[in-house]
């Protein structure tokens, strides 16, 4: 039910953002922060939008570091059973080292081929995950009951799960930046092509997430892993290939979410620190960002907890209720009209998920960190 509500709600807010991109004739709001300035004012807008957008982009990249390293480790262990095992920390470092080179690509257009490969891989490994779970069948004595735990722990785990679902709908944070790359004329505005692309993306999103969530739970019940692929072992070559596909996917996705941050950092260094524009600024800013996300990913490799925390703290505002608030401010729909009611419903749902999942995710990170041996 929560998956369906989230899918429908964020598809509506995506449509709103696409239409707000050119809500002023002759003006294109090419970045989320530009739209925020128009909706909330030049001083308040950046403070409302920019922190949330940065949390989404940086949070995604931290999670991608963890995911890439874990799946790379799983792939090598399955492909080479006689190889000497390495610590998980080393695999995250190996994965992260790739981005020191890929981060030097100039702009978001230059990663389009990487992004396409990532999308294909995402669809492929998701299909393998649910088909593998279906082929695996239900485990012996499978249980669909809630895990036996304290009432407080149960509540926080549910809150964290809401954030994990929110993490699935993160495209709003870079939607305007992507739409900015599409030519726009009065006869053929960019919103037409962008909306077609968004519908296609949401269709792929649905056929990736829904079968994995439902069939994975059917097969493993309460013992399902954060990453379903980790629980599958046969056929070995196919599961190994799926883990490699995850690696390719998160390589591309990391760059898509990092690119706006790169431009922000470079702009700050040039304008505020008087660095001369050029290759040196690019190397320093981008390498520092990659090193930061790599350090956090190595230090806190709690995949599920990170999903919940970042999903609530950053993803929910940018995907669920900030677009609705901006629509109400800019478009001013008639009170109690269908559009007015839908937007207020999105705001209430989004605020609740944000508060609950942020608390749940943070609590679970603290709880897991207390029993975790760092850098193992």
mmCIF file of C-alpha atoms in Angstrom:
data_model
loop_
_atom_site.group_PDB
_atom_site.id
_atom_site.type_symbol
_atom_site.label_atom_id
_atom_site.label_comp_id
_atom_site.label_asym_id
_atom_site.label_seq_id
_atom_site.Cartn_x
_atom_site.Cartn_y
_atom_site.Cartn_z
ATOM 1 C CA UNK A 1 0.000 0.000 0.000
ATOM 2 C CA UNK A 2 2.803 2.427 0.926
ATOM 3 C CA UNK A 3 4.665 1.573 -2.278
ATOM 4 C CA UNK A 4 1.574 2.352 -4.365
ATOM 5 C CA UNK A 5 0.810 5.598 -2.508
ATOM 6 C CA UNK A 6 4.433 6.722 -2.854
ATOM 7 C CA UNK A 7 4.553 5.852 -6.551
ATOM 8 C CA UNK A 8 1.342 7.774 -7.339
ATOM 9 C CA UNK A 9 2.170 10.740 -5.097
ATOM 10 C CA UNK A 10 5.666 11.278 -6.462
ATOM 11 C CA UNK A 11 4.521 10.812 -10.067
ATOM 12 C CA UNK A 12 2.103 13.703 -9.475
ATOM 13 C CA UNK A 13 4.809 15.904 -7.930
ATOM 14 C CA UNK A 14 7.149 15.028 -10.807
ATOM 15 C CA UNK A 15 4.481 16.271 -13.253
ATOM 16 C CA UNK A 16 4.219 19.464 -11.241
ATOM 17 C CA UNK A 17 7.964 20.096 -11.316
ATOM 18 C CA UNK A 18 8.106 19.482 -15.064
ATOM 19 C CA UNK A 19 5.348 22.044 -15.612
ATOM 20 C CA UNK A 20 6.875 24.547 -13.187
ATOM 21 C CA UNK A 21 10.135 24.466 -15.160
ATOM 22 C CA UNK A 22 8.735 27.092 -17.531
ATOM 23 C CA UNK A 23 5.914 28.523 -15.413
ATOM 24 C CA UNK A 24 7.062 32.076 -16.293
ATOM 25 C CA UNK A 25 6.915 32.818 -20.058
ATOM 26 C CA UNK A 26 10.401 33.136 -21.496
ATOM 27 C CA UNK A 27 12.114 31.916 -18.301
ATOM 28 C CA UNK A 28 13.447 28.414 -17.597
ATOM 29 C CA UNK A 29 14.154 27.409 -14.017
ATOM 30 C CA UNK A 30 17.022 25.059 -14.796
ATOM 31 C CA UNK A 31 17.825 24.158 -11.201
ATOM 32 C CA UNK A 32 15.750 23.240 -8.168
ATOM 33 C CA UNK A 33 17.229 26.210 -6.296
ATOM 34 C CA UNK A 34 16.147 28.607 -9.087
ATOM 35 C CA UNK A 35 12.562 27.423 -8.763
ATOM 36 C CA UNK A 36 12.851 27.745 -4.992
ATOM 37 C CA UNK A 37 13.972 31.379 -5.327
ATOM 38 C CA UNK A 38 10.965 32.119 -7.546
ATOM 39 C CA UNK A 39 8.516 30.425 -5.156
ATOM 40 C CA UNK A 40 9.872 31.518 -1.767
ATOM 41 C CA UNK A 41 11.931 34.612 -2.566
ATOM 42 C CA UNK A 42 15.621 35.219 -3.287
ATOM 43 C CA UNK A 43 16.697 34.987 0.373
ATOM 44 C CA UNK A 44 14.427 32.278 1.787
ATOM 45 C CA UNK A 45 14.323 30.047 -1.320
ATOM 46 C CA UNK A 46 17.942 28.805 -1.235
ATOM 47 C CA UNK A 47 17.712 28.016 2.490
ATOM 48 C CA UNK A 48 14.593 25.905 1.943
ATOM 49 C CA UNK A 49 15.637 24.064 -1.210
ATOM 50 C CA UNK A 50 19.423 23.781 -1.305
ATOM 51 C CA UNK A 51 19.992 21.841 1.958
ATOM 52 C CA UNK A 52 17.335 19.281 1.034
ATOM 53 C CA UNK A 53 18.667 18.864 -2.482
ATOM 54 C CA UNK A 54 22.217 18.416 -1.214
ATOM 55 C CA UNK A 55 21.079 15.810 1.315
ATOM 56 C CA UNK A 56 19.451 13.829 -1.506
ATOM 57 C CA UNK A 57 22.450 14.030 -3.816
ATOM 58 C CA UNK A 58 25.117 13.410 -1.177
ATOM 59 C CA UNK A 59 22.996 10.771 0.566
ATOM 60 C CA UNK A 60 22.465 8.888 -2.689
ATOM 61 C CA UNK A 61 26.169 8.914 -3.428
ATOM 62 C CA UNK A 62 27.053 7.609 0.042
ATOM 63 C CA UNK A 63 24.562 4.759 -0.310
ATOM 64 C CA UNK A 64 25.882 4.027 -3.820
ATOM 65 C CA UNK A 65 29.399 3.738 -2.398
ATOM 66 C CA UNK A 66 28.213 1.145 0.109
ATOM 67 C CA UNK A 67 26.078 -0.720 -2.442
ATOM 68 C CA UNK A 68 28.804 -0.762 -5.098
ATOM 69 C CA UNK A 69 31.431 -2.066 -2.690
ATOM 70 C CA UNK A 70 29.217 -4.795 -1.237
ATOM 71 C CA UNK A 71 28.039 -6.033 -4.628
ATOM 72 C CA UNK A 72 31.576 -5.967 -6.034
ATOM 73 C CA UNK A 73 32.673 -8.105 -3.076
ATOM 74 C CA UNK A 74 29.797 -10.534 -3.648
ATOM 75 C CA UNK A 75 30.569 -10.760 -7.382
ATOM 76 C CA UNK A 76 34.245 -11.598 -6.882
ATOM 77 C CA UNK A 77 33.485 -14.144 -4.141
ATOM 78 C CA UNK A 78 31.010 -15.948 -6.398
ATOM 79 C CA UNK A 79 33.109 -15.692 -9.566
ATOM 80 C CA UNK A 80 36.362 -16.768 -7.872
ATOM 81 C CA UNK A 81 35.690 -19.089 -4.965
ATOM 82 C CA UNK A 82 39.420 -19.804 -4.521
ATOM 83 C CA UNK A 83 40.463 -16.147 -4.289
ATOM 84 C CA UNK A 84 41.622 -14.810 -0.957
ATOM 85 C CA UNK A 85 38.723 -12.898 0.641
ATOM 86 C CA UNK A 86 39.160 -9.172 1.264
ATOM 87 C CA UNK A 87 37.534 -6.963 3.853
ATOM 88 C CA UNK A 88 34.354 -5.195 2.861
ATOM 89 C CA UNK A 89 36.135 -1.891 3.512
ATOM 90 C CA UNK A 90 38.662 -2.657 0.766
ATOM 91 C CA UNK A 91 35.926 -3.380 -1.773
ATOM 92 C CA UNK A 92 34.205 -0.068 -1.024
ATOM 93 C CA UNK A 93 37.578 1.651 -1.467
ATOM 94 C CA UNK A 94 38.127 -0.118 -4.796
ATOM 95 C CA UNK A 95 34.679 0.917 -6.006
ATOM 96 C CA UNK A 96 35.168 4.488 -4.814
ATOM 97 C CA UNK A 97 38.517 4.808 -6.554
ATOM 98 C CA UNK A 98 36.758 4.528 -9.941
ATOM 99 C CA UNK A 99 34.925 7.777 -9.271
ATOM 100 C CA UNK A 100 38.089 9.791 -8.843
ATOM 101 C CA UNK A 101 38.486 9.322 -12.604
ATOM 102 C CA UNK A 102 34.837 9.365 -13.733
ATOM 103 C CA UNK A 103 34.169 12.538 -11.750
ATOM 104 C CA UNK A 104 36.365 14.494 -14.160
ATOM 105 C CA UNK A 105 33.755 14.208 -16.931
ATOM 106 C CA UNK A 106 32.674 17.800 -17.705
ATOM 107 C CA UNK A 107 28.859 17.847 -17.342
ATOM 108 C CA UNK A 108 25.645 15.824 -17.048
ATOM 109 C CA UNK A 109 25.418 15.363 -20.830
ATOM 110 C CA UNK A 110 28.787 13.612 -20.816
ATOM 111 C CA UNK A 111 27.491 10.887 -18.482
ATOM 112 C CA UNK A 112 24.391 10.136 -20.585
ATOM 113 C CA UNK A 113 25.847 6.899 -21.966
ATOM 114 C CA UNK A 114 26.890 5.821 -18.462
ATOM 115 C CA UNK A 115 23.408 6.694 -17.228
ATOM 116 C CA UNK A 116 21.789 4.636 -20.006
ATOM 117 C CA UNK A 117 23.952 1.632 -19.115
ATOM 118 C CA UNK A 118 22.957 2.122 -15.467
ATOM 119 C CA UNK A 119 19.246 2.093 -16.371
ATOM 120 C CA UNK A 120 19.589 -1.098 -18.419
ATOM 121 C CA UNK A 121 21.524 -2.756 -15.594
ATOM 122 C CA UNK A 122 18.913 -1.696 -13.047
ATOM 123 C CA UNK A 123 16.113 -3.331 -15.014
ATOM 124 C CA UNK A 124 18.230 -6.431 -15.608
ATOM 125 C CA UNK A 125 19.345 -7.127 -12.049
ATOM 126 C CA UNK A 126 15.895 -6.325 -10.659
ATOM 127 C CA UNK A 127 14.426 -8.937 -13.008
ATOM 128 C CA UNK A 128 17.069 -11.436 -11.908
ATOM 129 C CA UNK A 129 16.299 -10.641 -8.245
ATOM 130 C CA UNK A 130 12.559 -11.309 -8.441
ATOM 131 C CA UNK A 131 12.854 -14.178 -10.915
ATOM 132 C CA UNK A 132 15.580 -15.737 -8.767
ATOM 133 C CA UNK A 133 13.408 -15.385 -5.671
ATOM 134 C CA UNK A 134 10.477 -16.951 -7.527
ATOM 135 C CA UNK A 135 12.675 -19.829 -8.691
ATOM 136 C CA UNK A 136 14.162 -20.226 -5.210
ATOM 137 C CA UNK A 137 10.720 -20.621 -3.706
ATOM 138 C CA UNK A 138 9.765 -20.069 -0.115
ATOM 139 C CA UNK A 139 12.354 -20.957 2.499
ATOM 140 C CA UNK A 140 11.599 -23.676 5.014
ATOM 141 C CA UNK A 141 9.312 -22.501 7.821
ATOM 142 C CA UNK A 142 8.952 -19.088 6.201
ATOM 143 C CA UNK A 143 7.297 -16.575 8.530
ATOM 144 C CA UNK A 144 5.427 -13.440 7.519
ATOM 145 C CA UNK A 145 4.892 -12.354 11.123
ATOM 146 C CA UNK A 146 6.648 -9.323 12.541
ATOM 147 C CA UNK A 147 9.973 -10.105 14.173
ATOM 148 C CA UNK A 148 9.862 -10.676 17.917
ATOM 149 C CA UNK A 149 11.308 -7.491 19.333
ATOM 150 C CA UNK A 150 10.511 -4.696 21.751
ATOM 151 C CA UNK A 151 7.677 -2.302 20.983
ATOM 152 C CA UNK A 152 10.129 0.588 20.616
ATOM 153 C CA UNK A 153 12.394 -1.319 18.241
ATOM 154 C CA UNK A 154 9.403 -2.453 16.189
ATOM 155 C CA UNK A 155 8.149 1.128 15.850
ATOM 156 C CA UNK A 156 11.552 2.486 14.814
ATOM 157 C CA UNK A 157 12.003 -0.300 12.251
ATOM 158 C CA UNK A 158 8.637 0.556 10.707
ATOM 159 C CA UNK A 159 9.628 4.229 10.592
ATOM 160 C CA UNK A 160 12.918 3.276 8.903
ATOM 161 C CA UNK A 161 11.017 1.192 6.331
ATOM 162 C CA UNK A 162 8.995 4.266 5.322
ATOM 163 C CA UNK A 163 12.253 6.054 4.586
ATOM 164 C CA UNK A 164 13.573 3.121 2.564
ATOM 165 C CA UNK A 165 10.501 3.299 0.336
ATOM 166 C CA UNK A 166 10.959 7.079 -0.015
ATOM 167 C CA UNK A 167 14.508 6.442 -1.217
ATOM 168 C CA UNK A 168 13.045 4.730 -4.279
ATOM 169 C CA UNK A 169 11.726 8.056 -5.604
ATOM 170 C CA UNK A 170 14.720 10.388 -5.700
ATOM 171 C CA UNK A 171 14.650 11.729 -9.254
ATOM 172 C CA UNK A 172 13.018 15.031 -8.338
ATOM 173 C CA UNK A 173 16.296 16.378 -6.970
ATOM 174 C CA UNK A 174 17.854 16.394 -10.452
ATOM 175 C CA UNK A 175 14.704 16.607 -12.611
ATOM 176 C CA UNK A 176 15.070 20.294 -13.481
ATOM 177 C CA UNK A 177 18.780 19.881 -14.236
ATOM 178 C CA UNK A 178 17.894 17.076 -16.659
ATOM 179 C CA UNK A 179 15.041 19.045 -18.226
ATOM 180 C CA UNK A 180 17.433 21.962 -18.728
ATOM 181 C CA UNK A 181 19.336 19.850 -21.284
ATOM 182 C CA UNK A 182 16.206 19.521 -23.478
ATOM 183 C CA UNK A 183 15.673 22.204 -26.181
ATOM 184 C CA UNK A 184 12.478 24.190 -25.712
ATOM 185 C CA UNK A 185 10.440 26.329 -28.102
ATOM 186 C CA UNK A 186 6.934 27.835 -27.832
ATOM 187 C CA UNK A 187 5.718 25.261 -30.365
ATOM 188 C CA UNK A 188 7.406 22.347 -28.613
ATOM 189 C CA UNK A 189 8.132 23.121 -24.947
ATOM 190 C CA UNK A 190 10.546 20.905 -23.050
ATOM 191 C CA UNK A 191 7.799 19.701 -20.694
ATOM 192 C CA UNK A 192 6.293 17.491 -23.435
ATOM 193 C CA UNK A 193 9.427 15.434 -24.008
ATOM 194 C CA UNK A 194 10.378 15.516 -20.321
ATOM 195 C CA UNK A 195 6.977 14.178 -19.262
ATOM 196 C CA UNK A 196 7.243 11.316 -21.753
ATOM 197 C CA UNK A 197 10.657 10.502 -20.322
ATOM 198 C CA UNK A 198 9.342 10.700 -16.755
ATOM 199 C CA UNK A 199 6.449 8.348 -17.537
ATOM 200 C CA UNK A 200 8.886 5.873 -19.069
ATOM 201 C CA UNK A 201 11.158 6.153 -16.048
ATOM 202 C CA UNK A 202 8.286 5.601 -13.617
ATOM 203 C CA UNK A 203 7.119 2.573 -15.581
ATOM 204 C CA UNK A 204 10.607 1.082 -15.333
ATOM 205 C CA UNK A 205 10.689 2.079 -11.666
ATOM 206 C CA UNK A 206 7.480 0.131 -11.032
ATOM 207 C CA UNK A 207 8.566 -3.051 -12.835
ATOM 208 C CA UNK A 208 11.863 -2.912 -10.918
ATOM 209 C CA UNK A 209 10.649 -2.230 -7.380
ATOM 210 C CA UNK A 210 7.248 -3.860 -7.039
ATOM 211 C CA UNK A 211 8.119 -7.441 -8.092
ATOM 212 C CA UNK A 212 11.370 -7.388 -6.083
ATOM 213 C CA UNK A 213 9.586 -6.175 -2.938
ATOM 214 C CA UNK A 214 6.600 -8.507 -3.179
ATOM 215 C CA UNK A 215 8.220 -11.698 -4.503
ATOM 216 C CA UNK A 216 11.336 -11.236 -2.354
ATOM 217 C CA UNK A 217 9.162 -11.034 0.738
ATOM 218 C CA UNK A 218 7.080 -14.002 -0.427
ATOM 219 C CA UNK A 219 10.224 -16.130 -0.715
ATOM 220 C CA UNK A 220 12.075 -15.129 2.452
ATOM 221 C CA UNK A 221 9.457 -13.598 4.735
ATOM 222 C CA UNK A 222 10.778 -11.799 7.795
ATOM 223 C CA UNK A 223 14.308 -13.088 7.055
ATOM 224 C CA UNK A 224 14.574 -11.200 3.764
ATOM 225 C CA UNK A 225 17.874 -9.355 3.355
ATOM 226 C CA UNK A 226 18.144 -5.605 2.738
ATOM 227 C CA UNK A 227 19.543 -6.589 -0.649
ATOM 228 C CA UNK A 228 17.613 -9.617 -1.950
ATOM 229 C CA UNK A 229 20.513 -10.605 -4.206
ATOM 230 C CA UNK A 230 22.638 -11.335 -1.129
ATOM 231 C CA UNK A 231 20.236 -14.137 -0.156
ATOM 232 C CA UNK A 232 20.312 -15.824 -3.586
ATOM 233 C CA UNK A 233 23.101 -18.255 -4.440
ATOM 234 C CA UNK A 234 21.898 -20.312 -7.441
ATOM 235 C CA UNK A 235 22.515 -20.340 -10.294
ATOM 236 C CA UNK A 236 25.860 -18.915 -9.237
ATOM 237 C CA UNK A 237 26.823 -17.373 -12.578
ATOM 238 C CA UNK A 238 23.518 -15.524 -12.876
ATOM 239 C CA UNK A 239 23.577 -14.115 -9.340
ATOM 240 C CA UNK A 240 27.215 -13.093 -9.829
ATOM 241 C CA UNK A 241 26.229 -11.316 -13.055
ATOM 242 C CA UNK A 242 23.362 -9.567 -11.266
ATOM 243 C CA UNK A 243 25.730 -8.221 -8.608
ATOM 244 C CA UNK A 244 28.026 -6.937 -11.334
ATOM 245 C CA UNK A 245 25.014 -5.239 -12.933
ATOM 246 C CA UNK A 246 24.324 -3.492 -9.637
ATOM 247 C CA UNK A 247 27.908 -2.218 -9.669
ATOM 248 C CA UNK A 248 27.475 -0.789 -13.184
ATOM 249 C CA UNK A 249 24.142 0.747 -12.190
ATOM 250 C CA UNK A 250 25.471 2.581 -9.139
ATOM 251 C CA UNK A 251 28.564 3.768 -11.039
ATOM 252 C CA UNK A 252 26.304 5.658 -13.444
ATOM 253 C CA UNK A 253 23.809 6.786 -10.823
ATOM 254 C CA UNK A 254 26.583 8.162 -8.610
ATOM 255 C CA UNK A 255 27.747 10.463 -11.387
ATOM 256 C CA UNK A 256 24.221 11.699 -12.223
ATOM 257 C CA UNK A 257 23.585 12.755 -8.624
ATOM 258 C CA UNK A 258 27.114 14.067 -8.096
ATOM 259 C CA UNK A 259 27.254 16.318 -11.157
ATOM 260 C CA UNK A 260 25.094 19.170 -9.718
ATOM 261 C CA UNK A 261 27.160 19.051 -6.515
ATOM 262 C CA UNK A 262 30.377 19.294 -8.527
ATOM 263 C CA UNK A 263 29.158 22.449 -10.262
ATOM 264 C CA UNK A 264 28.049 23.957 -6.937
ATOM 265 C CA UNK A 265 31.432 23.290 -5.304
ATOM 266 C CA UNK A 266 33.365 24.635 -8.272
ATOM 267 C CA UNK A 267 31.209 27.770 -8.348
ATOM 268 C CA UNK A 268 31.819 28.393 -4.639
ATOM 269 C CA UNK A 269 35.581 27.955 -5.023
ATOM 270 C CA UNK A 270 35.692 30.359 -7.971
ATOM 271 C CA UNK A 271 33.355 33.044 -6.576
ATOM 272 C CA UNK A 272 34.091 32.963 -2.860
ATOM 273 C CA UNK A 273 37.671 31.672 -2.694
ATOM 274 C CA UNK A 274 38.891 33.394 -5.873
ATOM 275 C CA UNK A 275 40.223 30.201 -7.439
ATOM 276 C CA UNK A 276 40.923 30.653 -11.157
ATOM 277 C CA UNK A 277 38.528 28.530 -13.276
ATOM 278 C CA UNK A 278 40.112 25.552 -14.952
ATOM 279 C CA UNK A 279 41.238 21.968 -14.552
ATOM 280 C CA UNK A 280 42.794 22.518 -11.106
ATOM 281 C CA UNK A 281 39.477 23.588 -9.555
ATOM 282 C CA UNK A 282 37.708 20.630 -11.127
ATOM 283 C CA UNK A 283 40.260 18.108 -9.852
ATOM 284 C CA UNK A 284 40.367 19.519 -6.303
ATOM 285 C CA UNK A 285 36.600 20.016 -5.828
ATOM 286 C CA UNK A 286 35.493 16.746 -7.358
ATOM 287 C CA UNK A 287 38.203 14.619 -5.768
ATOM 288 C CA UNK A 288 37.407 16.093 -2.344
ATOM 289 C CA UNK A 289 33.710 15.285 -2.776
ATOM 290 C CA UNK A 290 34.404 11.711 -3.875
ATOM 291 C CA UNK A 291 36.785 11.260 -0.937
ATOM 292 C CA UNK A 292 34.128 12.557 1.494
ATOM 293 C CA UNK A 293 31.367 10.231 0.281
ATOM 294 C CA UNK A 294 33.847 7.347 0.237
ATOM 295 C CA UNK A 295 34.916 8.020 3.836
ATOM 296 C CA UNK A 296 31.324 8.146 5.123
ATOM 297 C CA UNK A 297 30.389 5.009 3.167
ATOM 298 C CA UNK A 298 33.353 3.076 4.567
ATOM 299 C CA UNK A 299 32.649 4.292 8.102
ATOM 300 C CA UNK A 300 28.882 3.619 8.125
ATOM 301 C CA UNK A 301 28.178 0.773 5.671
ATOM 302 C CA UNK A 302 24.640 0.170 6.988
ATOM 303 C CA UNK A 303 22.716 -0.122 3.727
ATOM 304 C CA UNK A 304 19.169 -0.363 5.073
ATOM 305 C CA UNK A 305 19.656 2.217 7.820
ATOM 306 C CA UNK A 306 21.216 4.713 5.407
ATOM 307 C CA UNK A 307 18.294 4.246 3.027
ATOM 308 C CA UNK A 308 15.806 5.020 5.770
ATOM 309 C CA UNK A 309 17.676 8.013 7.179
ATOM 310 C CA UNK A 310 18.436 9.757 3.889
ATOM 311 C CA UNK A 311 15.076 8.719 2.436
ATOM 312 C CA UNK A 312 13.281 10.581 5.203
ATOM 313 C CA UNK A 313 15.621 13.484 5.832
ATOM 314 C CA UNK A 314 16.209 14.555 2.236
ATOM 315 C CA UNK A 315 14.235 12.571 -0.286
ATOM 316 C CA UNK A 316 10.793 13.066 1.218
ATOM 317 C CA UNK A 317 10.911 16.904 1.124
ATOM 318 C CA UNK A 318 12.256 17.116 -2.445
ATOM 319 C CA UNK A 319 9.985 14.385 -3.846
ATOM 320 C CA UNK A 320 6.796 14.535 -1.755
ATOM 321 C CA UNK A 321 5.960 17.964 -0.400
ATOM 322 C CA UNK A 322 8.282 20.738 -1.622
ATOM 323 C CA UNK A 323 6.908 20.464 -5.208
ATOM 324 C CA UNK A 324 3.371 20.587 -3.776
ATOM 325 C CA UNK A 325 4.145 23.666 -1.671
ATOM 326 C CA UNK A 326 5.696 25.431 -4.663
ATOM 327 C CA UNK A 327 2.683 24.533 -6.811
ATOM 328 C CA UNK A 328 0.333 26.044 -4.220
ATOM 329 C CA UNK A 329 2.473 29.190 -3.947
ATOM 330 C CA UNK A 330 2.991 29.725 -7.695
ATOM 331 C CA UNK A 331 -0.214 28.362 -9.272
ATOM 332 C CA UNK A 332 -2.573 29.240 -6.402
ATOM 333 C CA UNK A 333 -5.265 26.621 -7.122
ATOM 334 C CA UNK A 334 -8.752 27.350 -5.833
ATOM 335 C CA UNK A 335 -9.276 26.301 -2.229
ATOM 336 C CA UNK A 336 -10.841 22.831 -1.869
ATOM 337 C CA UNK A 337 -10.453 22.148 -5.591
ATOM 338 C CA UNK A 338 -9.148 18.643 -6.490
ATOM 339 C CA UNK A 339 -5.628 20.018 -7.129
ATOM 340 C CA UNK A 340 -5.645 21.895 -3.808
ATOM 341 C CA UNK A 341 -6.747 18.795 -1.881
ATOM 342 C CA UNK A 342 -4.220 16.520 -3.630
ATOM 343 C CA UNK A 343 -1.344 18.874 -2.866
ATOM 344 C CA UNK A 344 -2.241 19.268 0.780
ATOM 345 C CA UNK A 345 -2.563 15.477 1.072
ATOM 346 C CA UNK A 346 0.946 15.131 -0.418
ATOM 347 C CA UNK A 347 2.258 17.661 2.080
ATOM 348 C CA UNK A 348 0.763 15.877 5.101
ATOM 349 C CA UNK A 349 1.929 12.449 3.914
ATOM 350 C CA UNK A 350 5.404 13.763 3.123
ATOM 351 C CA UNK A 351 5.894 15.573 6.440
ATOM 352 C CA UNK A 352 4.830 12.503 8.414
ATOM 353 C CA UNK A 353 7.169 10.208 6.480
ATOM 354 C CA UNK A 354 10.019 12.714 6.818
ATOM 355 C CA UNK A 355 9.726 12.968 10.600
ATOM 356 C CA UNK A 356 9.126 9.274 11.225
ATOM 357 C CA UNK A 357 11.766 7.835 8.910
ATOM 358 C CA UNK A 358 14.463 10.337 9.896
ATOM 359 C CA UNK A 359 14.024 9.369 13.546
ATOM 360 C CA UNK A 360 13.830 5.655 12.715
ATOM 361 C CA UNK A 361 16.839 5.684 10.399
ATOM 362 C CA UNK A 362 19.038 7.675 12.782
ATOM 363 C CA UNK A 363 18.102 5.463 15.704
ATOM 364 C CA UNK A 364 18.929 2.317 13.736
ATOM 365 C CA UNK A 365 22.300 3.726 12.605
ATOM 366 C CA UNK A 366 23.180 4.421 16.251
ATOM 367 C CA UNK A 367 21.966 0.983 17.339
ATOM 368 C CA UNK A 368 23.873 -0.875 14.590
ATOM 369 C CA UNK A 369 27.021 1.217 15.085
ATOM 370 C CA UNK A 370 27.130 0.216 18.758
ATOM 371 C CA UNK A 371 27.662 -3.449 17.804
ATOM 372 C CA UNK A 372 29.680 -2.941 14.599
ATOM 373 C CA UNK A 373 33.453 -3.275 14.247
ATOM 374 C CA UNK A 374 34.481 -0.338 12.101
ATOM 375 C CA UNK A 375 36.635 -0.751 8.998
ATOM 376 C CA UNK A 376 36.334 -4.561 8.898
#
